[in-house]
Amino acid sequence: MPGRDLQGIHFAMEYLTLQNRRCEGDTIPDADFITAAGKHVIIIGGGDTGADCLGTAHRQGARSVHQLELLPRPPQTRAPNNPWPEWPNIFRVSTAHAEGGERLYAISTERFSGDASGRVTTLHGVKVEMVREGGQTRFVAQPGSDFELKADLVLLAMGFVGPEQGPLLSELGVRKSDRGNVARDARWMTNVAGVFTAGDIQRGQSLVVWAIAEGRSAARAIDEHLMGASQLPAPLGTLPR
């Protein structure tokens, strides 16, 4: 994206990790610390990570905070195509959101611009409409909806779009799911014998507790594969041999 290399644009995990380290008492020089103090902050991404950035920015003394979401605002109650027992896709206000800031929905970022020193100053965006055709979803920019927001600090919290497609996966030849994640069988093994998978790389974005549980379950499956039996705990289980 044009302007992505400007100073002041960071991945959410860069920002949150530094604050967590300071909370734990680690010494981090101010020159290496990312702070929202006195700044116009924009968070791109409306999920849990974005909410963590929102709460942290408020505590650091941000001048203003906007959180942008590509999807349209969820309804207050279940839509007809979202019946029980599906997870209710409804509008929610987390404790972080209740503290302030403005949430903007159906927004796509077009580019960033900055000052002469190479620091970000402005986000240029446009409102979009979500269109579903032939089983595919696309976002169409609305004519005349272009806008600008002041931006001294931009935090990228868009979420997980699949594992990195590097040499490791391609050279192993593991099969992918229709979502681009690494596919596995009920014993945590990929289509390549002796190659196992667990966590976000096969589940998709989720919580660390799922990664821990899956890692332990995969460890038991690996132990059984190597030793023929295992006494390791498997929170999510494996199929009997």
Short mmCIF file of C-alpha atoms in Angstrom, two decimals:
data_model
loop_
_atom_site.label_atom_id
_atom_site.label_comp_id
_atom_site.label_asym_id
_atom_site.label_seq_id
_atom_site.Cartn_x
_atom_site.Cartn_y
_atom_site.Cartn_z
CA MET A 1 0.00 0.00 0.00
CA PRO A 2 1.36 3.48 -0.81
CA GLY A 3 2.90 5.03 2.29
CA ARG A 4 3.24 1.76 4.20
CA ASP A 5 6.94 2.43 4.78
CA LEU A 6 6.34 5.73 6.61
CA GLN A 7 7.49 5.94 10.22
CA GLY A 8 4.73 5.52 12.79
CA ILE A 9 3.02 2.51 11.15
CA HIS A 10 3.45 -0.67 13.19
CA PHE A 11 2.04 -4.15 13.54
CA ALA A 12 -0.16 -4.42 16.61
CA MET A 13 2.06 -7.10 18.10
CA GLU A 14 5.08 -4.80 18.01
CA TYR A 15 3.13 -2.21 19.94
CA LEU A 16 1.43 -4.51 22.47
CA THR A 17 4.54 -6.57 23.22
CA LEU A 18 6.56 -3.51 24.19
CA GLN A 19 3.83 -2.32 26.58
CA ASN A 20 3.53 -5.78 28.14
CA ARG A 21 7.28 -5.87 28.72
CA ARG A 22 7.16 -2.50 30.48
CA CYS A 23 4.24 -3.70 32.59
CA GLU A 24 6.42 -6.63 33.66
CA GLY A 25 9.20 -4.24 34.71
CA ASP A 26 11.55 -4.63 31.74
CA THR A 27 13.68 -1.59 30.94
CA ILE A 28 12.91 -0.33 27.43
CA PRO A 29 14.52 2.94 26.30
CA ASP A 30 12.05 5.59 25.19
CA ALA A 31 13.74 5.63 21.77
CA ASP A 32 12.70 1.97 21.27
CA PHE A 33 9.23 2.28 22.79
CA ILE A 34 6.05 2.81 20.75
CA THR A 35 3.63 5.10 22.56
CA ALA A 36 0.27 6.66 21.75
CA ALA A 37 0.79 9.55 24.17
CA GLY A 38 -0.57 12.77 22.69
CA LYS A 39 -1.08 11.20 19.26
CA HIS A 40 -3.92 10.70 16.81
CA VAL A 41 -4.10 6.90 16.72
CA ILE A 42 -5.73 4.75 14.04
CA ILE A 43 -6.21 1.01 14.53
CA ILE A 44 -6.90 -0.98 11.37
CA GLY A 45 -8.83 -4.10 12.37
CA GLY A 46 -11.92 -4.53 14.52
CA GLY A 47 -11.15 -7.75 16.40
CA ASP A 48 -9.79 -8.61 19.83
CA THR A 49 -6.25 -7.50 19.01
CA GLY A 50 -7.58 -4.16 17.82
CA ALA A 51 -9.51 -3.80 21.08
CA ASP A 52 -6.29 -4.49 23.02
CA CYS A 53 -4.63 -1.68 21.08
CA LEU A 54 -7.58 0.58 21.81
CA GLY A 55 -7.40 0.09 25.57
CA THR A 56 -3.63 0.44 25.60
CA ALA A 57 -3.73 3.65 23.56
CA HIS A 58 -6.22 5.18 26.00
CA ARG A 59 -4.04 4.32 28.98
CA GLN A 60 -1.02 5.82 27.27
CA GLY A 61 -2.87 9.11 26.79
CA ALA A 62 -3.79 9.14 23.10
CA ARG A 63 -5.21 12.38 21.75
CA SER A 64 -7.79 10.54 19.63
CA VAL A 65 -8.43 6.92 18.64
CA HIS A 66 -10.24 5.57 15.58
CA GLN A 67 -10.70 1.85 14.97
CA LEU A 68 -11.43 0.86 11.37
CA GLU A 69 -13.23 -2.32 10.29
CA LEU A 70 -13.57 -3.51 6.68
CA LEU A 71 -16.80 -5.40 7.37
CA PRO A 72 -20.16 -3.65 7.88
CA ARG A 73 -21.37 -3.04 11.43
CA PRO A 74 -23.03 -6.20 12.82
CA PRO A 75 -26.74 -6.04 13.68
CA GLN A 76 -27.97 -5.62 17.24
CA THR A 77 -29.74 -9.01 17.07
CA ARG A 78 -29.22 -12.20 15.08
CA ALA A 79 -29.82 -11.95 11.35
CA PRO A 80 -32.11 -14.55 9.71
CA ASN A 81 -29.05 -16.23 8.15
CA ASN A 82 -27.33 -16.53 11.55
CA PRO A 83 -29.59 -18.88 13.55
CA TRP A 84 -28.83 -20.69 16.79
CA PRO A 85 -26.63 -22.66 17.47
CA GLU A 86 -24.24 -20.69 15.24
CA TRP A 87 -22.05 -18.12 16.98
CA PRO A 88 -24.15 -14.93 17.14
CA ASN A 89 -22.66 -12.34 14.80
CA ILE A 90 -24.03 -9.31 16.62
CA PHE A 91 -22.73 -5.89 17.63
CA ARG A 92 -20.69 -6.03 20.84
CA VAL A 93 -19.05 -3.43 23.04
CA SER A 94 -16.00 -4.69 24.91
CA THR A 95 -14.67 -3.05 28.06
CA ALA A 96 -11.99 -1.39 25.91
CA HIS A 97 -14.57 0.05 23.52
CA ALA A 98 -16.59 1.37 26.44
CA GLU A 99 -13.62 3.55 27.41
CA GLY A 100 -13.92 5.69 24.28
CA GLY A 101 -12.69 6.07 20.75
CA GLU A 102 -14.66 5.90 17.52
CA ARG A 103 -15.36 2.70 15.61
CA LEU A 104 -15.82 3.05 11.86
CA TYR A 105 -17.28 0.20 9.79
CA ALA A 106 -17.18 -0.68 6.09
CA ILE A 107 -13.89 1.20 5.65
CA SER A 108 -10.99 0.39 3.35
CA THR A 109 -7.63 2.12 3.67
CA GLU A 110 -6.35 3.38 0.33
CA ARG A 111 -2.99 4.92 1.23
CA PHE A 112 -0.98 6.87 3.81
CA SER A 113 0.76 10.20 3.44
CA GLY A 114 3.38 11.82 5.63
CA ASP A 115 5.53 14.85 6.31
CA ALA A 116 8.94 15.85 5.01
CA SER A 117 10.68 13.79 7.70
CA GLY A 118 8.98 10.58 6.58
CA ARG A 119 6.49 10.26 9.42
CA VAL A 120 2.86 9.31 8.79
CA THR A 121 0.38 12.19 9.16
CA THR A 122 -2.75 11.10 7.28
CA LEU A 123 -4.75 7.99 6.45
CA HIS A 124 -6.73 8.15 3.21
CA GLY A 125 -9.74 5.84 3.17
CA VAL A 126 -13.00 5.10 1.41
CA LYS A 127 -16.32 3.55 2.42
CA VAL A 128 -17.04 0.17 0.86
CA GLU A 129 -20.02 -2.10 0.29
CA MET A 130 -19.69 -5.84 0.85
CA VAL A 131 -20.99 -7.75 -2.18
CA ARG A 132 -21.43 -11.54 -2.33
CA GLU A 133 -21.56 -13.10 -5.78
CA GLY A 134 -21.06 -16.71 -6.80
CA GLY A 135 -19.88 -17.73 -3.35
CA GLN A 136 -17.22 -15.01 -3.35
CA THR A 137 -17.10 -11.84 -1.24
CA ARG A 138 -15.68 -8.58 -2.48
CA PHE A 139 -15.67 -4.99 -1.24
CA VAL A 140 -16.70 -2.26 -3.64
CA ALA A 141 -15.62 1.34 -3.04
CA GLN A 142 -18.51 3.80 -2.86
CA PRO A 143 -18.11 6.78 -5.22
CA GLY A 144 -17.56 10.07 -3.46
CA SER A 145 -16.97 8.49 -0.05
CA ASP A 146 -13.25 9.27 0.16
CA PHE A 147 -12.09 10.74 3.48
CA GLU A 148 -8.98 11.54 5.48
CA LEU A 149 -8.06 11.00 9.13
CA LYS A 150 -5.18 12.50 11.07
CA ALA A 151 -2.70 9.77 11.92
CA ASP A 152 0.41 10.03 14.09
CA LEU A 153 0.39 6.32 14.97
CA VAL A 154 -1.17 3.55 12.86
CA LEU A 155 -1.52 0.06 14.32
CA LEU A 156 -2.14 -2.87 11.96
CA ALA A 157 -4.43 -5.39 13.65
CA MET A 158 -6.12 -6.94 10.62
CA GLY A 159 -5.86 -10.51 11.83
CA PHE A 160 -4.58 -13.81 10.51
CA VAL A 161 -4.95 -14.65 6.81
CA GLY A 162 -3.20 -18.01 6.85
CA PRO A 163 0.34 -19.30 7.44
CA GLU A 164 3.28 -17.74 5.67
CA GLN A 165 3.62 -19.43 2.30
CA GLY A 166 7.38 -19.90 2.46
CA PRO A 167 9.79 -22.66 1.44
CA LEU A 168 9.06 -24.75 4.56
CA LEU A 169 5.48 -25.54 3.55
CA SER A 170 6.09 -25.68 -0.19
CA GLU A 171 9.11 -27.99 0.05
CA LEU A 172 7.37 -30.29 2.52
CA GLY A 173 4.42 -30.55 0.15
CA VAL A 174 1.77 -30.44 2.88
CA ARG A 175 -1.83 -30.19 1.73
CA LYS A 176 -3.76 -26.98 2.46
CA SER A 177 -7.38 -26.54 3.47
CA ASP A 178 -9.78 -24.44 1.42
CA ARG A 179 -8.90 -21.53 3.75
CA GLY A 180 -5.18 -21.83 3.07
CA ASN A 181 -4.29 -23.42 6.42
CA VAL A 182 -2.32 -26.65 6.78
CA ALA A 183 -4.70 -29.62 6.66
CA ARG A 184 -4.43 -32.55 9.09
CA ASP A 185 -6.13 -35.80 9.97
CA ALA A 186 -7.68 -36.74 13.33
CA ARG A 187 -4.23 -37.68 14.66
CA TRP A 188 -2.75 -34.21 13.97
CA MET A 189 -0.69 -35.49 11.04
CA THR A 190 -0.53 -33.78 7.66
CA ASN A 191 -0.70 -35.67 4.39
CA VAL A 192 3.09 -36.08 4.71
CA ALA A 193 3.92 -39.03 6.97
CA GLY A 194 5.67 -37.92 10.16
CA VAL A 195 4.84 -34.22 9.72
CA PHE A 196 2.36 -32.92 12.29
CA THR A 197 0.61 -29.58 12.74
CA ALA A 198 -1.19 -27.69 15.52
CA GLY A 199 -2.23 -24.17 16.45
CA ASP A 200 -3.04 -21.22 14.20
CA ILE A 201 -1.24 -22.75 11.22
CA GLN A 202 -4.01 -25.35 10.94
CA ARG A 203 -6.90 -23.84 12.96
CA GLY A 204 -6.69 -20.27 11.77
CA GLN A 205 -6.55 -17.28 14.09
CA SER A 206 -7.57 -18.17 17.62
CA LEU A 207 -6.63 -17.91 21.27
CA VAL A 208 -3.36 -19.04 22.84
CA VAL A 209 -5.24 -21.56 25.00
CA TRP A 210 -6.25 -23.39 21.82
CA ALA A 211 -2.63 -23.38 20.64
CA ILE A 212 -1.49 -24.85 23.98
CA ALA A 213 -4.17 -27.55 23.97
CA GLU A 214 -3.51 -28.46 20.36
CA GLY A 215 0.25 -28.50 20.90
CA ARG A 216 -0.10 -30.93 23.79
CA SER A 217 -2.48 -33.12 21.82
CA ALA A 218 -0.16 -33.14 18.82
CA ALA A 219 2.75 -34.00 21.14
CA ARG A 220 0.91 -37.14 22.25
CA ALA A 221 0.20 -38.08 18.64
CA ILE A 222 3.88 -37.59 17.77
CA ASP A 223 4.94 -39.69 20.77
CA GLU A 224 2.58 -42.47 19.72
CA HIS A 225 3.86 -42.26 16.14
CA LEU A 226 7.47 -42.64 17.28
CA MET A 227 7.09 -44.98 20.25
CA GLY A 228 3.89 -46.90 19.54
CA ALA A 229 2.20 -45.67 22.74
CA SER A 230 2.12 -42.57 24.93
CA GLN A 231 1.17 -41.47 28.43
CA LEU A 232 1.22 -37.78 27.57
CA PRO A 233 -2.01 -35.86 28.21
CA ALA A 234 -4.03 -34.88 25.14
CA PRO A 235 -6.61 -32.19 26.03
CA LEU A 236 -8.29 -32.48 22.63
CA GLY A 237 -7.66 -36.18 22.20
CA THR A 238 -6.44 -38.36 19.39
CA LEU A 239 -8.14 -41.28 17.72
CA PRO A 240 -7.24 -44.74 19.06
CA ARG A 241 -4.73 -46.68 17.01
#
